[in-house]
Coordinates of C-alpha atoms in Angstrom, one line a residue:
X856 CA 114.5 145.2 180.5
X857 CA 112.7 148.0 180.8
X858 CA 111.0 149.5 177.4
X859 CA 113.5 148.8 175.4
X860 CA 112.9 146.0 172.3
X861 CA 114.7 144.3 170.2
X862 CA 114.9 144.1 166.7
X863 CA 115.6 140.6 164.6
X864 CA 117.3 141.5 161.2
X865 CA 117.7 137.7 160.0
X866 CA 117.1 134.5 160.5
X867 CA 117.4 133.5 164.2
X868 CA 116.4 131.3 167.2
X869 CA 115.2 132.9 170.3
X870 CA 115.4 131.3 173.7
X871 CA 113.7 132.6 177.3
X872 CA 116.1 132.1 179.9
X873 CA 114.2 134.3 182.7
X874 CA 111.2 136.3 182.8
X875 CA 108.0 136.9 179.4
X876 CA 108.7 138.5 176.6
X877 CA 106.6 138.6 173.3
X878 CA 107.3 137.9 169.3
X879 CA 105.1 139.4 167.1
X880 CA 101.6 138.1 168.5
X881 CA 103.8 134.8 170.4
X882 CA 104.5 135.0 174.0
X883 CA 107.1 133.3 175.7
X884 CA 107.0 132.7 179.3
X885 CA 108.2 129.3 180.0
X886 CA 111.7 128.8 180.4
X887 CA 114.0 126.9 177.5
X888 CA 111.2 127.5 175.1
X889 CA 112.2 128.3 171.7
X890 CA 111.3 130.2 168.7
X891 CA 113.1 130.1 165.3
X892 CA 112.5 133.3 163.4
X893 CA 112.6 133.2 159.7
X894 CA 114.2 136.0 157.4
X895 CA 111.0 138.3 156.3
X896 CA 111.0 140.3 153.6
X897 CA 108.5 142.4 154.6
X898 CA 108.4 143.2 158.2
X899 CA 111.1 143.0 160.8
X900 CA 110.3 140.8 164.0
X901 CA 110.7 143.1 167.5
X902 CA 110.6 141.2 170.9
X903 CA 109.0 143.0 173.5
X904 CA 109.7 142.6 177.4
X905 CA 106.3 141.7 179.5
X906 CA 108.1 141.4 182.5
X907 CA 110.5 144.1 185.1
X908 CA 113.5 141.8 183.9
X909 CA 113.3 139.2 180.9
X910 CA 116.6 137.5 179.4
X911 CA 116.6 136.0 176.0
X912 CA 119.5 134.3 174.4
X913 CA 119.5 134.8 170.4
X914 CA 121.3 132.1 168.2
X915 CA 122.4 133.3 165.2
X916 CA 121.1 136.3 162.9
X917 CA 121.6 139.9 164.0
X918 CA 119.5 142.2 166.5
X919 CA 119.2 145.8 166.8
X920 CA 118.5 147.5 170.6
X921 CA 116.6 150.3 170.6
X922 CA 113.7 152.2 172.6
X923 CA 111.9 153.4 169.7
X924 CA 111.2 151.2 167.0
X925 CA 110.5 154.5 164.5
X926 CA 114.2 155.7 164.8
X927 CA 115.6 152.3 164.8
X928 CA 113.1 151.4 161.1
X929 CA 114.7 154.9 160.2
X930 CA 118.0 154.4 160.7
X931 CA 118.3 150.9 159.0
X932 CA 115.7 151.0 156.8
X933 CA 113.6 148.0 157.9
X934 CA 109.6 148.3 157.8
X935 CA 109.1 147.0 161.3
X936 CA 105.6 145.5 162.8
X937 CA 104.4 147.8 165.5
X938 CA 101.3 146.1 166.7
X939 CA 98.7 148.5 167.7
X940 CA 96.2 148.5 170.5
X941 CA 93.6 147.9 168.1
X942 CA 95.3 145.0 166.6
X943 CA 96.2 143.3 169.8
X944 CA 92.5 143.6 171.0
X945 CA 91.5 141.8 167.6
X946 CA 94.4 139.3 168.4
X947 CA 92.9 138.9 172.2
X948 CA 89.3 138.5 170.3
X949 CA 89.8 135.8 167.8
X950 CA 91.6 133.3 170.6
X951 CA 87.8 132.8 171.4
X952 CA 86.5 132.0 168.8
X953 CA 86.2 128.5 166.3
X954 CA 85.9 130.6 162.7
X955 CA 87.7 133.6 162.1
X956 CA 88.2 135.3 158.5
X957 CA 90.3 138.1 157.2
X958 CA 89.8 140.0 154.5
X959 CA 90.3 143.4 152.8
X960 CA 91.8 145.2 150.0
X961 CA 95.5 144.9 148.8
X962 CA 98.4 145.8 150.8
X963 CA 96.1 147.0 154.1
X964 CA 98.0 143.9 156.3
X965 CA 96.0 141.2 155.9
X966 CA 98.7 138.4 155.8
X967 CA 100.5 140.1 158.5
X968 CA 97.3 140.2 160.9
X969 CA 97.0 136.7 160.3
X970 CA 100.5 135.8 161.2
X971 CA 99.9 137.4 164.4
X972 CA 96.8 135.6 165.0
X973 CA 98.3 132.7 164.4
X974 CA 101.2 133.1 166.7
X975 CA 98.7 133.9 169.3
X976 CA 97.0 130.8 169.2
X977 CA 100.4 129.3 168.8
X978 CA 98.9 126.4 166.8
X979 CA 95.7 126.8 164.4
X980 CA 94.4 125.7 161.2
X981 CA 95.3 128.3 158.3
X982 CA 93.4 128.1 155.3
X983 CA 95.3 129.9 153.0
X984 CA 92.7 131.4 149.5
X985 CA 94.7 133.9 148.3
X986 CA 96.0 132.5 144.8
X987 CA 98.6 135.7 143.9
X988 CA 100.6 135.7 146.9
X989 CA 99.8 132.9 149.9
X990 CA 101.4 133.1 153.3
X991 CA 103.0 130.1 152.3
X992 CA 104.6 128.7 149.7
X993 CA 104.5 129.3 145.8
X994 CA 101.2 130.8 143.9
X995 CA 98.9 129.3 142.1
X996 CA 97.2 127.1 145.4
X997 CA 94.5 127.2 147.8
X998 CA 95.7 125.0 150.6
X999 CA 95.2 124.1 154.9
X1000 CA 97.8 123.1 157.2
X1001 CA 98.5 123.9 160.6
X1002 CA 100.5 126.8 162.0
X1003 CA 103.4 124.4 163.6
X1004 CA 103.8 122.4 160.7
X1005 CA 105.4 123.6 157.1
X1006 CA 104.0 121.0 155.0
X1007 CA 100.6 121.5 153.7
X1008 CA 97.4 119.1 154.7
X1009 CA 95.9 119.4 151.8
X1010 CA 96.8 121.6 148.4
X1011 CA 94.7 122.3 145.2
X1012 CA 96.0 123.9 142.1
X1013 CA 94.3 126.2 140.4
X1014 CA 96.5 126.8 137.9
X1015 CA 96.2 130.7 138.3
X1016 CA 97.0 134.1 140.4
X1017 CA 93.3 135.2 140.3
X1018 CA 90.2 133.7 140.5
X1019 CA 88.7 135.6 137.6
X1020 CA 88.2 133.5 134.8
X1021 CA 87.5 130.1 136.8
X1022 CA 84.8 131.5 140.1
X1023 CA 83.4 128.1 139.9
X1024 CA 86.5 126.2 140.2
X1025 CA 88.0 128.8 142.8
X1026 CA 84.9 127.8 145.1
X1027 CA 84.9 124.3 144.5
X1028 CA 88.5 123.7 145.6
X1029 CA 87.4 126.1 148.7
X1030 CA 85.1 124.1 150.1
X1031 CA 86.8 120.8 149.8
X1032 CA 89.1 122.7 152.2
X1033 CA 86.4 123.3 154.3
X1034 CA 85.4 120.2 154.5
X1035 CA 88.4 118.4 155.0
X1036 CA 88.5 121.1 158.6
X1037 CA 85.2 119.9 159.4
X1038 CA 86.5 116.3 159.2
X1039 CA 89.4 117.2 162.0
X1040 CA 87.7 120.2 163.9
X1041 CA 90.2 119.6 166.8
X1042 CA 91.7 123.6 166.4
X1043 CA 90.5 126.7 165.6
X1044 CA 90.7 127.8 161.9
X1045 CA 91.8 130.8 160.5
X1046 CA 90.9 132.0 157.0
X1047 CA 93.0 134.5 155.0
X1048 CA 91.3 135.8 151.2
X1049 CA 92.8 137.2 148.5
X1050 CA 92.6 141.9 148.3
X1051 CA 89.9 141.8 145.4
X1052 CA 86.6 142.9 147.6
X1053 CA 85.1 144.8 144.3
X1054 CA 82.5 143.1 141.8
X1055 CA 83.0 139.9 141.3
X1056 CA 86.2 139.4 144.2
X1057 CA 83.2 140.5 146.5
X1058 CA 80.7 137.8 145.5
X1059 CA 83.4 135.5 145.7
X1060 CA 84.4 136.9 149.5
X1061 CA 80.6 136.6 150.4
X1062 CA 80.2 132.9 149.2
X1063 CA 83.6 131.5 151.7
X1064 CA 81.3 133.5 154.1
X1065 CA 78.3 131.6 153.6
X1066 CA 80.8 128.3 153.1
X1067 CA 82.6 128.7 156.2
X1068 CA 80.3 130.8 158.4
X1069 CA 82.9 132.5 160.4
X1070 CA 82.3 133.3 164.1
X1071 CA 84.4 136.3 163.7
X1072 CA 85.0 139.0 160.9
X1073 CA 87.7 141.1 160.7
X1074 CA 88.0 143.7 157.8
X1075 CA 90.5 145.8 157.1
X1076 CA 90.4 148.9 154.8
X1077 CA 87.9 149.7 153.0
X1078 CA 85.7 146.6 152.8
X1079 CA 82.2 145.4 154.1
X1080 CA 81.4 141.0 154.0
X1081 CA 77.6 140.4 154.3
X1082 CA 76.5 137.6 156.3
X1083 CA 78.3 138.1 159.5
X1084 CA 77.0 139.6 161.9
X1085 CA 80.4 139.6 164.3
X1086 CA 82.4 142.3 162.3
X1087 CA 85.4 144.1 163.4
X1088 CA 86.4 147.1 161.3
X1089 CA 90.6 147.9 161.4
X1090 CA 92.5 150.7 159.8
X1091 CA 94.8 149.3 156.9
X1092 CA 98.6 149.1 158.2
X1093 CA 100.3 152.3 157.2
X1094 CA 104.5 151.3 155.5
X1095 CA 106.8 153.9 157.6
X1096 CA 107.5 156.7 155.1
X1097 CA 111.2 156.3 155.5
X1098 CA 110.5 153.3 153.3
X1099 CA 110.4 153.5 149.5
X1100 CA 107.3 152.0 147.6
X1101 CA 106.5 148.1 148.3
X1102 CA 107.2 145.5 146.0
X1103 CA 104.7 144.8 143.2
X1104 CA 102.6 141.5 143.2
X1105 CA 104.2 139.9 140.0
X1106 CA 107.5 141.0 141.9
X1107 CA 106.8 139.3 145.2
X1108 CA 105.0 135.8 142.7
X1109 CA 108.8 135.8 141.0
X1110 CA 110.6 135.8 144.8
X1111 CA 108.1 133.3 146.0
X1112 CA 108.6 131.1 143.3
X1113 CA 112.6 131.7 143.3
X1114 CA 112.5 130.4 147.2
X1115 CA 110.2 127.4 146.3
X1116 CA 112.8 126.3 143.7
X1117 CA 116.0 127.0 145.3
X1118 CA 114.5 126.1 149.0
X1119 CA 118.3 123.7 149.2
X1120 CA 120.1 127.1 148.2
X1121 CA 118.1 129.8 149.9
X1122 CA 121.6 132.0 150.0
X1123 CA 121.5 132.8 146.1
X1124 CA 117.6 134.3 147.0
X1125 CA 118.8 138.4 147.5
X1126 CA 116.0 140.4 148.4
X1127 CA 115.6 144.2 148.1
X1128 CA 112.4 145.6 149.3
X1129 CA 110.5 142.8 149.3
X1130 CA 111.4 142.2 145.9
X1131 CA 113.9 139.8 144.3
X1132 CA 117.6 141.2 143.4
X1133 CA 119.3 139.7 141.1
X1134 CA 121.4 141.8 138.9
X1135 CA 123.8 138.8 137.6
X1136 CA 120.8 136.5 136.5
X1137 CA 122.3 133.9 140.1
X1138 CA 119.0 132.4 140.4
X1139 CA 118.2 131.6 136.5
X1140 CA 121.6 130.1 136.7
X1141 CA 120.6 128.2 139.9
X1142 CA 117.8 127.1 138.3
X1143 CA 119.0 125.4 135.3
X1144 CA 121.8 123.8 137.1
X1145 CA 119.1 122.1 139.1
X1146 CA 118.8 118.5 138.0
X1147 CA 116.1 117.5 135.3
X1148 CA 114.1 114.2 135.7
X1149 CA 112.8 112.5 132.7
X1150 CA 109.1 111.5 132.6
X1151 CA 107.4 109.2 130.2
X1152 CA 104.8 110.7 128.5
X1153 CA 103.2 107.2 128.0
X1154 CA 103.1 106.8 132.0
X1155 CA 101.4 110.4 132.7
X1156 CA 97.9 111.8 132.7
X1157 CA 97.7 115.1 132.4
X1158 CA 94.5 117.3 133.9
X1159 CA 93.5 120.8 132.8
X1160 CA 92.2 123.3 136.1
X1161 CA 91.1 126.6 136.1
X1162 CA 90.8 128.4 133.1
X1163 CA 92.6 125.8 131.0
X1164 CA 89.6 123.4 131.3
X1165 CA 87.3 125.8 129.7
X1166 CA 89.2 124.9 126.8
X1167 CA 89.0 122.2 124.4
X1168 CA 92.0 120.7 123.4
X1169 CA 93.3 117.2 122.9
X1170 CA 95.7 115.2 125.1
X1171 CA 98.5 115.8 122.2
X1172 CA 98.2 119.2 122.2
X1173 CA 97.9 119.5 125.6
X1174 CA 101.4 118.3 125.6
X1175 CA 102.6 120.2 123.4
X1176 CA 101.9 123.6 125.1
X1177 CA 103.6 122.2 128.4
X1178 CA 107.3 123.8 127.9
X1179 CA 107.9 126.5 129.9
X1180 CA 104.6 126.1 132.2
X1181 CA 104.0 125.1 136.0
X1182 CA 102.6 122.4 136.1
X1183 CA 100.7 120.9 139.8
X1184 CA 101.8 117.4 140.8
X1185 CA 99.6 114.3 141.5
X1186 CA 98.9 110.7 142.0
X1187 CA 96.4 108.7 140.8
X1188 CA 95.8 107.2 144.2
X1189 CA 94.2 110.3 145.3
X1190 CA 91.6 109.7 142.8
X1191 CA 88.0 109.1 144.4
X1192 CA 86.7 107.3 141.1
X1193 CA 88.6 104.3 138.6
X1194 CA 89.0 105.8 135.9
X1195 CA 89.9 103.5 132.3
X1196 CA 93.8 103.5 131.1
X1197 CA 92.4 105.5 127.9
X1198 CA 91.8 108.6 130.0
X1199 CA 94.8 110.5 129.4
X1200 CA 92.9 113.5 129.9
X1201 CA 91.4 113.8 133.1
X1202 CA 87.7 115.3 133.1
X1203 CA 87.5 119.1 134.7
X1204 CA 85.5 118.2 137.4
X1205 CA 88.0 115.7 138.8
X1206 CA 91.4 117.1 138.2
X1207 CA 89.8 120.6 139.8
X1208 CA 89.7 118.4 143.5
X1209 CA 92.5 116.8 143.4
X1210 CA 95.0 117.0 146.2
X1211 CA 98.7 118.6 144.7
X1212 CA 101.8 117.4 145.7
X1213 CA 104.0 120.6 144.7
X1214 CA 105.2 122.3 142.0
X1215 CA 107.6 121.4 138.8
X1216 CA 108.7 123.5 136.0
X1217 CA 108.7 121.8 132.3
X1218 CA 112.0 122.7 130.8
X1219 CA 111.4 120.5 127.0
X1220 CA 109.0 118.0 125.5
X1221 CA 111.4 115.6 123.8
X1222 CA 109.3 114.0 121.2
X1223 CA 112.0 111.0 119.8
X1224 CA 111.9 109.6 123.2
X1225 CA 108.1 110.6 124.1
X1226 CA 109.5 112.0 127.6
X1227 CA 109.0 115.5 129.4
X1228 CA 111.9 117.0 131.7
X1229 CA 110.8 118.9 134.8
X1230 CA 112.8 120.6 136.9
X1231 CA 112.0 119.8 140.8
X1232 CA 113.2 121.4 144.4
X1233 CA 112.6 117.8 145.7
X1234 CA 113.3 114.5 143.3
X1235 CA 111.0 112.4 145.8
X1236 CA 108.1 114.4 144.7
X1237 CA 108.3 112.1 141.8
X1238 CA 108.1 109.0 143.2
X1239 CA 104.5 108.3 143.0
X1240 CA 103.0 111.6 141.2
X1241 CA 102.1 110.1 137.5
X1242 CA 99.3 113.6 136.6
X1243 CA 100.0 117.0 135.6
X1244 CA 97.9 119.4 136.2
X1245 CA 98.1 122.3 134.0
X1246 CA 96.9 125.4 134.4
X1247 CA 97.5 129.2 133.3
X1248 CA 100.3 129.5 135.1
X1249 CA 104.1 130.6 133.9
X1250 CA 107.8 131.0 135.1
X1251 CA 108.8 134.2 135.1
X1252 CA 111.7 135.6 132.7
X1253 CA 113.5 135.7 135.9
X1254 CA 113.6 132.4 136.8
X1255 CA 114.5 130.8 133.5
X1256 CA 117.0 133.2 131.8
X1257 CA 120.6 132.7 133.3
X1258 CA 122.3 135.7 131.2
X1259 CA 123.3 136.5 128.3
X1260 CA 126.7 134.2 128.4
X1261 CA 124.4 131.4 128.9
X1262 CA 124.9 128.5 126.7
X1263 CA 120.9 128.0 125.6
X1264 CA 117.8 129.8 126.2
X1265 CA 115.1 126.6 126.2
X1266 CA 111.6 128.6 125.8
X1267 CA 112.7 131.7 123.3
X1268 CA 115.0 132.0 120.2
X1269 CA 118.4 133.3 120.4
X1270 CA 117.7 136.3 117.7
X1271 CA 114.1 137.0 119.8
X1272 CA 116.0 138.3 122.9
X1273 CA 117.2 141.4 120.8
X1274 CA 116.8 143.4 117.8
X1275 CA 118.3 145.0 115.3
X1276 CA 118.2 148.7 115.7
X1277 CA 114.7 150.2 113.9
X1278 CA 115.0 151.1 110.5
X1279 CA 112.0 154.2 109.4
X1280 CA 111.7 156.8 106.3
X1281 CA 109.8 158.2 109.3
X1282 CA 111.4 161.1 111.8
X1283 CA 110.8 159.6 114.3
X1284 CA 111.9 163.0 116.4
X1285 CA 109.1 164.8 114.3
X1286 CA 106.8 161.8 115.2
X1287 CA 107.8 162.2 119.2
X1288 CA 107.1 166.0 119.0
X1289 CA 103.6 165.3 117.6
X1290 CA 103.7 165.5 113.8
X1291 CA 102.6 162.8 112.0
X1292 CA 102.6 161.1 108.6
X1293 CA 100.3 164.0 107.0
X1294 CA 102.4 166.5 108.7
X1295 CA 105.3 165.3 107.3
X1296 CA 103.7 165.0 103.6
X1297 CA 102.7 168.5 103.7
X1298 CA 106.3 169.7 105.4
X1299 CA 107.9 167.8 101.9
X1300 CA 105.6 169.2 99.4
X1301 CA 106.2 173.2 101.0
X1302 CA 109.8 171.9 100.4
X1303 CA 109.0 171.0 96.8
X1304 CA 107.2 174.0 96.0
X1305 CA 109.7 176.3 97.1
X1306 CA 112.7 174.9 95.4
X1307 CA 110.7 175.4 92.3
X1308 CA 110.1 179.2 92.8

């Protein structure tokens, strides 16, 4: 009641029993309606009163009350969303509108202002094209689903966290999301992009423009789209300095990968500023204790995206490189043209397009039996996915090394995760001050001179 707020510290269900009150962009104003609040690891939800006297019952999780949200993100070291006036004026703008885009450089709060669009529309297409680190879900995709729902209409793999070295591809699998919008059109759409707005990132950022033609522009930072002509300009959100630096991308790739995998177990996922904690190698252990399906090597295509199709290779070889890679799941029913049983290697232009299924890990390649095993976070995704599509993308050290007391490493050598110490006839103290190799010749032959005299 009052000013004072609340603020969620984990995962919880919030129910209005009297009065409005508001969730980060989502208001609630009916009575019995529910909102389930998932853990963050970046930004603490706060609910807001928007009435004299609102009453909210909170399953599960723990809450903070406070009246100002700075000494409260001070005192327990939580980086906690205060929406500006600026913000909830965008937020206000966009519900009128069919098309509206994001975009920016890194780390200025672009998938945060899209969250709160979203839960301002309280239900909205989100077409998701940042590769490195989606809203949703692992890297390595371009994919549209609704707001309310967590399973994704459609998914491409790219194969990659960075459009870089396949623009082409990137664009292709863009549009195809586009269209596949354009098909349903019954909600609004909202379009997050990736933080690269420089060179080539911003060539890239001004083709979804002329692709998607968004009604409404916002960008944040330091950034300027051409081809809109409805463009709103917000200062990039500023992380409390009570808070130490933000988690790297690789850093927040491993964690959303380590959540994708161990989505039955999501207690062994510890997170530490925004990063992923794990001191006693728990989720590499987690991992390989996961079960391993067998798949025929005979039964499987296997389809090169992204940057891998710009190489040449044969299907055997292909196969060979799979260990240790992420591979993209899919079906040959998805495929828009019959292709002959010979084709174990799909050609670039289809297996680019083609709807994923999810996401597997390829522990070995067991040649005697001509069989792959994978490593899955659901065994039904197997049940009608017969193509692989590989790409350039790789587990991290993280998520496949359980320790050193584990009984096999599958991707490296035991002797290649240490050394023996580094035998020289070098100083190597003389080398770190500065001297090198003709500094220490001369230094021997004064030496040698002098014991002479």
């Amino acid at each position: 009641r009052g000013c004072w707020r609340l603020i969620i510290r984990k995962k919880a269900i919030v129910e209005i029993i009297k009065g409005r009150c508001e969730i980060d962009g989502s208001l609630l104003d009916k009575k019995g309606q529910k909102i389930h609040i998932e853990e963050s690891a970046l930004l603490a939800p706060v609910i807001r009163a928007r009435s004299k006297r609102a009453i909210v019952r909170i399953e599960g999780g723990d809450f903070i009350r406070t009246r100002s949200i700075a000494e409260a993100g001070s005192a327990f070291g939580l980086a906690i969303c205060n929406i500006s006036k600026a913000w909830r004026r965008v937020m206000r703008l966009a519900l009128s509108h069919q098309v509206t885009l994001i975009c920016g450089p890194k780390a200025v709060g672009k998938s945060t202002l899209c969250k709160l669009i979203a839960n301002a529309f309280g239900d909205v297409w989100i077409l998701d094209s940042d590769l490195g680190q989606p809203l949703l879900g692992p890297p390595g995709f371009v994919s549209i689903r609704r707001h309310t729902s967590k399973s994704f209409a459609l998914r491409i793999f790219i194969g990659d966290v960075t459009p870089r070295d396949a623009p082409q591809v990137y664009l292709a699998a863009i549009e195809r999301l586009i269209t596949y919008w354009c098909m349903q059109q019954d909600l609004p759409l909202l379009i997050n992009t990736c933080g690269w707005v420089r060179g080539l990132g911003a060539e890239l950022l001004n083709s979804i423009i002329r692709v998607s033609r968004p009604q409404l522009c916002v960008a944040i930072g330091d950034c300027l789209p051409l081809g809109v002509r409805n463009i709103i300009s917000l200062k990039p959100y500023k992380r409390p300095d009570y808070l130490r630096a933000q988690a790297s991308a690789p850093q927040r790739r491993t964690l959303a990968l380590a959540r994708y995998f161990l989505a039955s177990t999501p207690n062994i996922v510890r997170v530490t500023n925004g990063a992923l904690a794990d001191p006693n190698f728990a989720v590499g252990q987690a991992i390989a204790a996961l079960p391993r399906f067998k798949a025929s090597i005979h039964k499987l295509r296997l389809g090169l995206v992204g940057a891998a199709a710009q190489q040449e290779i044969s299907f055997s070889d292909a196969i060979a490189s799979l260990p240790g890679a992420l591979v993209g799941l899919a079906s040959t029913i998805d495929l828009t043209e019959t292709l002959d049983e010979t084709h174990l290697l799909l050609p670039s232009e289809i297996a680019t397009v083609l709807p994923c299924r999810g996401l597997a890990l390829v522990v070995a390649l067991d040649l005697t039996n001509n069989s792959l095993l994978l490593t899955l976070p659901d065994p039904h995704l197997l049940s009608d996915c017969d193509i692989l599509l590989r790409g350039t993308l790789h587990a991290s050290i993280h998520l496949i090394y359980s320790g050193p007391q584990a009984p096999a490493f599958p991707f490296l050598a035991a002797n290649a995760l240490a050394s023996d110490p580094m035998r020289s006839r070098s100083n190597l103290q003389r080398r770190r001050n500065g001297a090198g190799r003709n500094d220490i010749y001369d230094d021997n032959r004064n030496s040698e001179r002098k014991r002479k005299k």
